[in-house]
Amino acid sequence: MKNTLGTNVAVTVFGESHGKAIGAVIDGLPAGVTVDEAFISHQLDLRRPFGKISTPRQEADEFQIVSGVFNNKTTGTPICIVIPNENTRSKDYNYGIARPGHADFTAYIKYNGFEDYRGGGHFSGRITAGIVSVGAIAIDLLKEKGITLGTHIKKCAGVEDVDFTDYITETDALNKKIFATLDDSKGKEMIKNIEKAAAENNSVGGILETVVMGLPVGVGEPWFDSVESMLSHALFSVPAVKGVEFGCGFECSDMLGSQMNDAFFYDGDTVQTITNNNGGINGGITNGMPVTFRCAIKPTPSISKEQDTINFITNENVKSSTHGRHDPCIVHRARVVVDSVTAIVLCDLLSQKFGTDWLGEK
Amino acid sequence: MKNTLGTNVAVTVFGESHGKAIGAVIDGLPAGVTVDEAFISHQLDLRRPFGKISTPRQEADEFQIVSGVFNNKTTGTPICIVIPNENTRSKDYNYGIARPGHADFTAYIKYNGFEDYRGGGHFSGRITAGIVSVGAIAIDLLKEKGITLGTHIKKCAGVEDVDFTDYITETDALNKKIFATLDDSKGKEMIKNIEKAAAENNSVGGILETVVMGLPVGVGEPWFDSVESMLSHALFSVPAVKGVEFGCGFECSDMLGSQMNDAFFYDGDTVQTITNNNGGINGGITNGMPVTFRCAIKPTPSISKEQDTINFITNENVKSSTHGRHDPCIVHRARVVVDSVTAIVLCDLLSQKFGTDWLGEK
Amino acid sequence: MKNTLGTNVAVTVFGESHGKAIGAVIDGLPAGVTVDEAFISHQLDLRRPFGKISTPRQEADEFQIVSGVFNNKTTGTPICIVIPNENTRSKDYNYGIARPGHADFTAYIKYNGFEDYRGGGHFSGRITAGIVSVGAIAIDLLKEKGITLGTHIKKCAGVEDVDFTDYITETDALNKKIFATLDDSKGKEMIKNIEKAAAENNSVGGILETVVMGLPVGVGEPWFDSVESMLSHALFSVPAVKGVEFGCGFECSDMLGSQMNDAFFYDGDTVQTITNNNGGINGGITNGMPVTFRCAIKPTPSISKEQDTINFITNENVKSSTHGRHDPCIVHRARVVVDSVTAIVLCDLLSQKFGTDWLGEK
Amino acid sequence: MKNTLGTNVAVTVFGESHGKAIGAVIDGLPAGVTVDEAFISHQLDLRRPFGKISTPRQEADEFQIVSGVFNNKTTGTPICIVIPNENTRSKDYNYGIARPGHADFTAYIKYNGFEDYRGGGHFSGRITAGIVSVGAIAIDLLKEKGITLGTHIKKCAGVEDVDFTDYITETDALNKKIFATLDDSKGKEMIKNIEKAAAENNSVGGILETVVMGLPVGVGEPWFDSVESMLSHALFSVPAVKGVEFGCGFECSDMLGSQMNDAFFYDGDTVQTITNNNGGINGGITNGMPVTFRCAIKPTPSISKEQDTINFITNENVKSSTHGRHDPCIVHRARVVVDSVTAIVLCDLLSQKFGTDWLGEK
């Protein structure tokens, strides 16, 4: 379905970096969810570049809720949010030069040369602003049902953050941070290293780690709609994500069954597991433990360093360096996109389980 | 869509481990694909247990092509393949005991106690035989179009295989191996370690690495139907997969943009890249380079060691050890399942691009 | 999705008239629905030909529930029912002759000559046996929730049945009739006329009228998943259906707004309408009144009369008459197929509204 | 999928009658289709009310193409068109009164009282402006491939138009008419009768008849994606449509097989049929003849006459008459909506057959 994600709750994105506007439509959210425009703004702000470590392009991100909200509540019909493009400098882009790591060449072939190439067009990270705006409503809906999520920068520019320890208390503060590390001193180190890479006309990547708490047992489907399948589908659509792992992830390849298996126990009436190597998912279905996963974010492909590449119009090998605005790191900005698609997917799975009107349930 | 994967080419699985039969329906394959029953058998054999390192349950896997094939060619209508269950020993299973790492508990909650719990029921790895049987036809279809794929055991039981070097020549031999390493001496070491784990009533995991060659440029969609999104969705539905990464994957988090970016160049008329850190995919769309990815396979959860767990019927904390038949390792068996879902997803994406009758094209 | 219908509850059909078997997979039904094999047999019997007015081909329709049922209850996982083909006489069919009104020519073009042409192949009405077998479970599920449906032969071979009058009492008896008229004397007239057409090597059509009672208010979605859209999609997939109308249907084109509008009123606590010209649907959503619709069934295209047509292999204009087994009328047999797809669609819509586990819900 | 229609080509609608804007997103159109804004305006004008026979609400329908178009060509990415709402008079609407024939009551139950009830909210016919705007591009795409369509008012207010006779020449002129009859004198009679009904505070319905020419043989899928299934799904989502029939439709119930069957013949190299009772479709697949169908449009439910109804907030039986702006007839306005959804569905089916880039294909 190309630009649409989901079944019962579905989001459709549209827009190009230098077109009139970008935006998204989310359909299938239950009626009666409180829509908090300040929270949408807050989420969009987290996605926006900041300071020296991000692109100087400054978009106000003044979103317009075009439909689906009435008296500050969702109506149950599609919510379309449009975000106009304002600060566009098209002349920075040189058509025909395939920027390494970007979709210029693949888009050219796929769309037979009709693609809007300006600023990455439909492949621009700017499209994620639409996802973030409607994702904010999904996050709020989950919160109304006691489901919270948070993502920290597990690793960036060679620096590692501390581990999630107390899931419950961390996410509230974490979700307000612009540069979301659990240990702020680690965050400062990361920023220093990002600035260093920027000074060398280079860029860095990192790893985001997410935890979702409060999901009921029994969410997800066997086989193709497993929680892992559904989440990874969405996560790999976030630009720059090149790896996704749940629970202990790739580390499991070095473990014995006796180490990997999460022993169940009753703690009063709740079923829990001692370890959580499976990331809260057994057989594709939530087991009541926190759902945990990590995403690998590649270094921003736009760098000022000169690179070898091709001109796909003239069919020549050329040298190229990107002189437009760009970020030396997008890990911290991708964080809120990861949270947004996660919330959207979970709303879809919860709607499958509890039906259209699940907000009022439980 | 729960047990259905895909849009233009879609596969639906059905069956339980100890029911009458398991199977799959694949719909949307073009008419005229040669169906090679010997190859289907071969693929099913690769999925089946072998020797000391696998479960003693021996299924003949005598599949029946029920529909969609006429005069050894696909007709273009749904192909249903049914594989009867024969060698089932239901008394091995003890209802109420949640085997750690398995879906017993989550299935119980999800299906309100109506699940067929025998042998893991619908969550059994046996269901993958249906996927493999129809996946074999998808693999053959790709081959007719010059697209080949191969998967080796990159790592297992603490031993690493050598890297893919010559993509073209390796896959033919590789695809015939029961224990698919590039370096057979590494394979022998792995097997020895698996046997050691088995002797200690334990199990091991590993990493599978896959390469797809011959895909045209321009396959895949932006955003939610990116090649990574589509493949990861399918790969995470393969039991025991806990991580998926494309190209250099998680390693990208430690790289600089100048290292990560794959420089384009013209080699005669073909566009290629010097490195392939992006795994043949830019902006979610194939760039003509081999598509590469790795899957982390967790150690088999069924182990004979005693483990702590619960009885979810009596609500008690209990000790449990699994005495039924089980594998100390399923990495080598998962290989052909990974190939199968990969082929199915690629047929779906290619059908989106080239239409229903793409077999005859090009 | 070609051979799959539905989202939350989805049915996939497979098979060819003269292949090994036909069948269907239904996925998404809640766990715990009682599966009554006698009722499945009963429904298949209603679909089967009978007496002089139907084809002499006699299939036992011995269905096998391959998966998804355990201890006579649905497990919540896909139910696959396979019905072997037994009594096939392939030599009756002459490849290349496009039988008028059939899909021989269109299938030949669509599938590039690879179609299984024997007995109509995948386009055979026999495929509906699969739909009927899984539809029986959907009908039983609806019944457990107080939702009943019935279809009578409103018109056939020039004879009209009386109108539905007392919705509640009629359907029980009606659903057991082989030739489902409300007034059996009308049914006898119809049969006489069908036999007359058969004697003249000809065939007749008719109109089926369906009523669904007990649906809650608020089922269905605005716009593209309206109850009318969803039902008509399924109904037009029943072979020979050329028209579908809801409520007063085409008659509305001759009415004034004041006649067409159904006035609401409270009858104690229930909301009802005085008339039901809208067929229980306002804005695509159920209003609590019976949902009513009619399907036009064309006369069976297979007739023994000589007809002009083409041989699409030799590209010649030829004369043709069908000497194989065929029905002079399929209206009475289509009835149970209409009921089956109706039940499946309603289960899908109810699952969207109430979630996966709606069986247990009120 | 609620507010989304289609698979390979999909349209999503959003908006409420008195919200900020309404609109639609169409995804999956091939890149390179010329976008003619004048034609979009023309189509929107045809949908807009005119003269005495329509509502006095006058919307400029100034649409904004927000995305997916670059240098007047489609880019292959989602096209979002937004149409602001301007002339809204919310005080005309009285919440709690269920207007007979409208979705006020069903929406109230479905959305738990959170629906935007103003002017019919999301159920307003105004939403069709979004469909028409993106449908115009689909119509243009079909035209580039030699596929044309036209719809005339077959019947309205008791007056019948003449039959389609010469398919090829009629549609060009027809598609420019505001009140689309083949015989303009019949159109004048219809308008006179509509005005008479309006003078009596009443409304009238009618029948639209559509013909599609130039479709290749082999479009459509067996069973659930038959051309009839796909088109009827879309057509029944057009407000006020209560019946859809293909070819001779309901008339087939009175025909003999020998009358109904369309005899094939070769006319030089083309295969044709002498009659076209099956409406260009055999077995759900196009046979190369014009695809023909008719839609029954009910009389506008908004009438000024006093009617019995309920207040669903106070639970009282009340009298009601609609004093807001409304049309005594929408048959002529529905015409262009029917054309639009038809074109969208056909683009979807053609994209399934020919792939993403089918514009360039022969």
Coordinates of N, CA and C in Angstrom, one line a residue, chain D residues 29-164:
Chain D
L29 N -0.9 6.3 -8.6 CA -1.0 6.6 -10.0 C 0.4 6.6 -10.6
P30 N 0.6 6.2 -11.8 CA 1.9 6.2 -12.4 C 2.5 7.6 -12.5
A31 N 3.8 7.7 -12.5 CA 4.4 9.0 -12.8 C 4.2 9.5 -14.2
G32 N 4.1 10.8 -14.4 CA 4.1 11.3 -15.8 C 2.7 11.5 -16.4
V33 N 1.7 11.4 -15.6 CA 0.3 11.7 -16.1 C 0.2 13.2 -16.1
T34 N -0.3 13.8 -17.2 CA -0.5 15.2 -17.2 C -1.7 15.6 -16.4
V35 N -1.4 16.6 -15.5 CA -2.5 17.0 -14.6 C -3.1 18.3 -15.1
D36 N -4.3 18.3 -15.5 CA -5.0 19.4 -16.1 C -5.9 20.1 -15.1
E37 N -5.4 21.2 -14.5 CA -6.2 21.8 -13.5 C -7.5 22.3 -14.0
A38 N -7.6 22.7 -15.2 CA -8.8 23.2 -15.8 C -9.8 22.1 -15.8
F39 N -9.4 20.9 -16.1 CA -10.3 19.7 -16.1 C -10.8 19.4 -14.7
I40 N -9.9 19.5 -13.8 CA -10.3 19.3 -12.4 C -11.4 20.3 -12.0
S41 N -11.2 21.5 -12.4 CA -12.2 22.6 -12.1 C -13.5 22.2 -12.8
H42 N -13.4 21.8 -14.0 CA -14.6 21.5 -14.8 C -15.4 20.4 -14.1
Q43 N -14.7 19.4 -13.7 CA -15.4 18.3 -13.0 C -16.0 18.7 -11.7
L44 N -15.3 19.5 -10.9 CA -15.9 20.1 -9.7 C -17.1 20.9 -10.0
D45 N -17.1 21.7 -11.1 CA -18.2 22.5 -11.5 C -19.4 21.6 -11.7
L46 N -19.2 20.5 -12.4 CA -20.3 19.6 -12.7 C -20.9 19.0 -11.4
R47 N -20.1 18.8 -10.4 CA -20.6 18.3 -9.1 C -21.3 19.4 -8.3
R48 N -21.0 20.6 -8.6 CA -21.6 21.7 -7.8 C -23.0 21.9 -8.1
P49 N -23.8 22.4 -7.2 CA -25.2 22.7 -7.4 C -25.3 23.8 -8.5
F50 N -26.4 23.8 -9.2 CA -26.7 24.8 -10.2 C -28.1 25.2 -10.2
G51 N -28.4 26.4 -10.4 CA -29.8 26.9 -10.7 C -30.8 26.5 -9.6
K52 N -32.0 26.5 -10.0 CA -33.1 26.3 -9.0 C -33.2 24.9 -8.5
I53 N -32.6 24.0 -9.3 CA -32.8 22.6 -8.9 C -31.7 22.1 -8.0
S54 N -30.9 23.0 -7.4 CA -29.9 22.6 -6.5 C -29.9 23.5 -5.3
T55 N -29.1 23.1 -4.3 CA -29.0 23.9 -3.1 C -28.3 25.2 -3.4
P56 N -28.8 26.3 -2.7 CA -28.2 27.6 -2.9 C -26.8 27.7 -2.3
R57 N -26.3 26.7 -1.5 CA -25.0 26.8 -1.0 C -24.0 26.9 -2.2
Q58 N -23.2 27.9 -2.2 CA -22.3 28.1 -3.4 C -20.8 28.0 -2.9
E59 N -20.2 26.9 -3.2 CA -18.8 26.8 -2.8 C -17.9 27.1 -4.0
A60 N -16.9 27.9 -3.8 CA -16.0 28.1 -5.0 C -15.3 26.8 -5.4
D61 N -15.1 25.9 -4.5 CA -14.4 24.7 -4.7 C -13.0 25.0 -5.2
E62 N -12.3 25.9 -4.6 CA -11.0 26.3 -5.0 C -10.0 25.3 -4.4
F63 N -9.7 24.3 -5.2 CA -8.9 23.2 -4.8 C -7.4 23.6 -4.8
Q64 N -6.7 23.0 -3.9 CA -5.2 23.1 -3.8 C -4.6 21.8 -4.0
I65 N -3.7 21.6 -5.0 CA -3.0 20.4 -5.1 C -1.7 20.5 -4.2
V66 N -1.8 19.8 -3.1 CA -0.8 20.0 -2.1 C 0.5 19.2 -2.4
S67 N 0.4 18.1 -3.1 CA 1.5 17.2 -3.3 C 1.4 16.3 -4.5
G68 N 2.4 15.7 -4.9 CA 2.4 14.6 -5.9 C 2.3 15.1 -7.3
V69 N 2.4 16.4 -7.6 CA 2.4 17.0 -8.9 C 3.6 17.9 -9.0
F70 N 4.3 17.8 -10.1 CA 5.5 18.6 -10.3 C 5.6 18.9 -11.8
N71 N 5.8 20.1 -12.1 CA 5.8 20.5 -13.6 C 4.5 20.0 -14.3
N72 N 3.4 20.1 -13.6 CA 2.1 19.6 -14.2 C 2.0 18.2 -14.6
K73 N 2.9 17.4 -14.0 CA 2.8 15.9 -14.2 C 2.8 15.2 -12.8
T74 N 2.1 14.1 -12.8 CA 2.2 13.3 -11.6 C 3.6 12.8 -11.3
T75 N 4.0 12.8 -10.1 CA 5.3 12.3 -9.7 C 5.4 10.8 -9.4
G76 N 4.2 10.2 -9.2 CA 4.2 8.8 -8.8 C 4.0 8.7 -7.3
T77 N 4.0 9.8 -6.6 CA 3.8 9.8 -5.1 C 2.4 10.3 -4.8
P78 N 2.0 10.2 -3.6 CA 0.6 10.5 -3.3 C 0.2 12.0 -3.7
I79 N -0.9 12.1 -4.3 CA -1.4 13.4 -4.7 C -2.5 13.7 -3.6
C80 N -2.3 14.8 -2.9 CA -3.3 15.3 -1.9 C -3.9 16.5 -2.5
I81 N -5.2 16.6 -2.6 CA -6.0 17.8 -3.0 C -6.9 18.2 -1.8
V82 N -6.7 19.4 -1.4 CA -7.5 20.0 -0.3 C -8.4 21.1 -0.9
I83 N -9.7 21.0 -0.4 CA -10.7 22.0 -0.9 C -11.2 22.6 0.4
P84 N -10.9 23.9 0.6 CA -11.4 24.6 1.8 C -12.9 24.7 1.8
N85 N -13.5 24.7 3.0 CA -14.9 24.9 3.2 C -15.0 26.4 3.5
E86 N -15.9 27.1 2.8 CA -16.1 28.5 3.0 C -17.5 28.9 3.5
N87 N -18.4 28.5 2.7 CA -19.8 29.0 2.9 C -20.6 28.1 3.7
T88 N -20.3 28.1 5.0 CA -21.0 27.2 5.9 C -21.9 28.0 6.9
R89 N -23.1 27.5 7.0 CA -24.1 28.1 7.9 C -24.5 27.1 9.0
S90 N -23.7 27.0 10.0 CA -23.9 25.9 11.0 C -25.2 26.0 11.7
K91 N -25.8 27.1 11.9 CA -27.0 27.2 12.7 C -28.2 26.6 12.1
D92 N -28.1 26.2 10.8 CA -29.3 25.5 10.2 C -29.5 24.1 10.8
Y93 N -28.5 23.6 11.6 CA -28.6 22.2 12.0 C -28.9 22.1 13.4
N94 N -29.8 21.1 13.7 CA -30.4 21.0 15.1 C -30.0 19.7 15.6
Y95 N -29.0 19.6 16.5 CA -28.4 18.3 16.9 C -29.4 17.5 17.7
G96 N -29.5 16.3 17.4 CA -30.5 15.4 18.2 C -31.6 15.0 17.3
I97 N -32.0 15.8 16.3 CA -33.1 15.4 15.4 C -32.5 14.5 14.3
A98 N -33.0 13.3 14.3 CA -32.6 12.4 13.2 C -33.3 12.7 11.9
R99 N -32.7 13.3 11.0 CA -33.3 13.6 9.7 C -33.6 12.2 9.0
P100 N -34.8 11.9 8.7 CA -35.1 10.6 8.0 C -34.3 10.5 6.8
G101 N -33.8 9.3 6.5 CA -32.9 9.0 5.4 C -31.5 9.4 5.5
H102 N -31.2 10.1 6.5 CA -29.8 10.6 6.8 C -29.1 9.7 7.8
A103 N -27.8 10.0 8.0 CA -27.0 9.2 8.9 C -26.9 9.9 10.3
D104 N -27.7 10.8 10.6 CA -27.6 11.5 11.9 C -27.6 10.5 13.1
F105 N -28.6 9.6 13.0 CA -28.8 8.7 14.1 C -27.7 7.6 14.1
T106 N -27.4 7.0 13.0 CA -26.4 6.0 12.9 C -25.0 6.5 13.3
A107 N -24.7 7.7 12.9 CA -23.4 8.3 13.2 C -23.4 8.6 14.7
Y108 N -24.5 9.0 15.3 CA -24.5 9.2 16.7 C -24.2 8.0 17.5
I109 N -24.8 6.9 17.1 CA -24.5 5.6 17.8 C -23.1 5.1 17.5
K110 N -22.7 5.2 16.3 CA -21.4 4.7 15.9 C -20.2 5.5 16.6
Y111 N -20.4 6.8 16.7 CA -19.3 7.6 17.2 C -19.5 8.1 18.6
N112 N -20.5 7.5 19.3 CA -20.7 7.8 20.7 C -21.0 9.2 21.0
G113 N -21.6 9.9 20.0 CA -21.9 11.3 20.2 C -20.7 12.3 20.0
F114 N -19.6 11.8 19.5 CA -18.4 12.7 19.2 C -18.4 13.1 17.8
E115 N -19.4 12.7 17.0 CA -19.4 13.1 15.5 C -19.5 14.6 15.3
D116 N -18.9 15.1 14.3 CA -19.1 16.5 13.9 C -20.4 16.5 13.1
Y117 N -21.5 16.9 13.7 CA -22.9 16.7 13.1 C -23.2 17.8 12.2
R118 N -22.4 18.9 12.2 CA -22.8 20.1 11.4 C -22.9 19.8 9.9
G119 N -24.0 20.0 9.3 CA -24.2 19.8 7.9 C -24.0 18.4 7.4
G120 N -24.2 17.4 8.3 CA -24.0 16.0 7.9 C -22.6 15.6 8.2
G121 N -21.7 16.5 8.6 CA -20.3 16.2 8.9 C -19.6 15.4 7.9
H122 N -19.0 14.3 8.3 CA -18.3 13.4 7.4 C -19.2 12.7 6.4
F123 N -20.5 12.7 6.6 CA -21.4 12.0 5.8 C -22.0 12.9 4.7
S124 N -21.6 14.1 4.7 CA -22.1 15.1 3.7 C -21.7 14.7 2.3
G125 N -22.5 15.0 1.4 CA -22.2 14.8 0.0 C -21.0 15.6 -0.5
R126 N -20.7 16.6 0.3 CA -19.6 17.5 0.0 C -18.3 16.8 -0.1
I127 N -18.2 15.7 0.7 CA -17.0 14.9 0.7 C -16.6 14.4 -0.8
T128 N -17.7 14.2 -1.6 CA -17.5 13.7 -2.9 C -16.7 14.7 -3.8
A129 N -16.6 16.0 -3.3 CA -15.7 16.9 -4.1 C -14.3 16.4 -4.1
G130 N -13.8 15.9 -3.0 CA -12.5 15.4 -2.9 C -12.3 14.2 -3.9
I131 N -13.3 13.3 -3.9 CA -13.2 12.2 -4.8 C -13.2 12.7 -6.3
V132 N -14.0 13.7 -6.6 CA -14.1 14.2 -8.0 C -12.8 14.8 -8.4
S133 N -12.1 15.5 -7.4 CA -10.9 16.2 -7.8 C -9.8 15.2 -8.2
V134 N -9.6 14.2 -7.4 CA -8.6 13.2 -7.7 C -9.0 12.3 -8.8
G135 N -10.3 12.1 -8.9 CA -10.9 11.2 -10.0 C -10.6 11.8 -11.3
A136 N -10.6 13.2 -11.4 CA -10.3 13.8 -12.7 C -9.0 13.4 -13.2
I137 N -8.0 13.2 -12.4 CA -6.7 12.8 -12.8 C -6.8 11.4 -13.3
A138 N -7.5 10.5 -12.6 CA -7.7 9.1 -13.1 C -8.4 9.1 -14.4
I139 N -9.4 9.9 -14.6 CA -10.1 10.0 -15.9 C -9.1 10.4 -17.0
D140 N -8.3 11.4 -16.7 CA -7.3 11.8 -17.7 C -6.3 10.7 -18.0
L141 N -5.9 10.0 -17.0 CA -4.9 8.9 -17.2 C -5.5 7.8 -18.2
L142 N -6.8 7.5 -17.9 CA -7.5 6.5 -18.7 C -7.5 7.0 -20.2
K143 N -7.8 8.3 -20.3 CA -7.9 8.8 -21.7 C -6.6 8.7 -22.4
E144 N -5.5 8.9 -21.7 CA -4.2 8.8 -22.3 C -3.9 7.4 -22.8
K145 N -4.7 6.4 -22.2 CA -4.5 5.0 -22.6 C -5.7 4.6 -23.6
G146 N -6.5 5.5 -24.0 CA -7.5 5.2 -25.0 C -8.8 4.7 -24.3
I147 N -8.9 4.9 -23.0 CA -10.1 4.4 -22.3 C -11.0 5.6 -21.9
T148 N -12.2 5.6 -22.4 CA -13.1 6.7 -22.1 C -14.4 6.2 -21.4
L149 N -15.0 7.1 -20.7 CA -16.2 6.8 -20.0 C -17.2 7.9 -20.0
G150 N -18.5 7.6 -19.9 CA -19.5 8.6 -19.9 C -20.7 8.1 -19.2
T151 N -21.4 9.0 -18.5 CA -22.6 8.6 -17.8 C -23.7 9.6 -18.1
H152 N -24.9 9.0 -18.4 CA -26.1 9.9 -18.7 C -27.2 9.6 -17.7
I153 N -28.1 10.6 -17.5 CA -29.2 10.4 -16.6 C -30.2 9.6 -17.4
K154 N -30.2 8.3 -17.1 CA -31.1 7.4 -17.8 C -32.6 7.7 -17.5
K155 N -32.8 8.1 -16.2 CA -34.2 8.3 -15.8 C -34.1 9.3 -14.6
C156 N -35.1 10.2 -14.6 CA -35.1 11.1 -13.5 C -36.5 11.7 -13.4
A157 N -37.0 11.8 -12.2 CA -38.3 12.4 -12.0 C -39.4 11.9 -12.9
G158 N -39.3 10.6 -13.2 CA -40.4 10.0 -14.0 C -40.2 10.1 -15.5
V159 N -39.1 10.7 -16.0 CA -38.8 10.9 -17.4 C -37.6 10.0 -17.8
E160 N -37.7 9.3 -18.9 CA -36.6 8.5 -19.4 C -35.8 9.1 -20.5
D161 N -34.5 9.0 -20.5 CA -33.7 9.5 -21.6 C -33.6 8.4 -22.6
V162 N -33.2 8.7 -23.8 CA -33.0 7.7 -24.9 C -31.8 6.8 -24.5
D163 N -31.6 5.7 -25.2 CA -30.5 4.8 -24.9 C -29.2 5.3 -25.5
F164 N -28.1 4.8 -24.9 CA -26.8 4.9 -25.5 C -26.9 4.2 -26.9

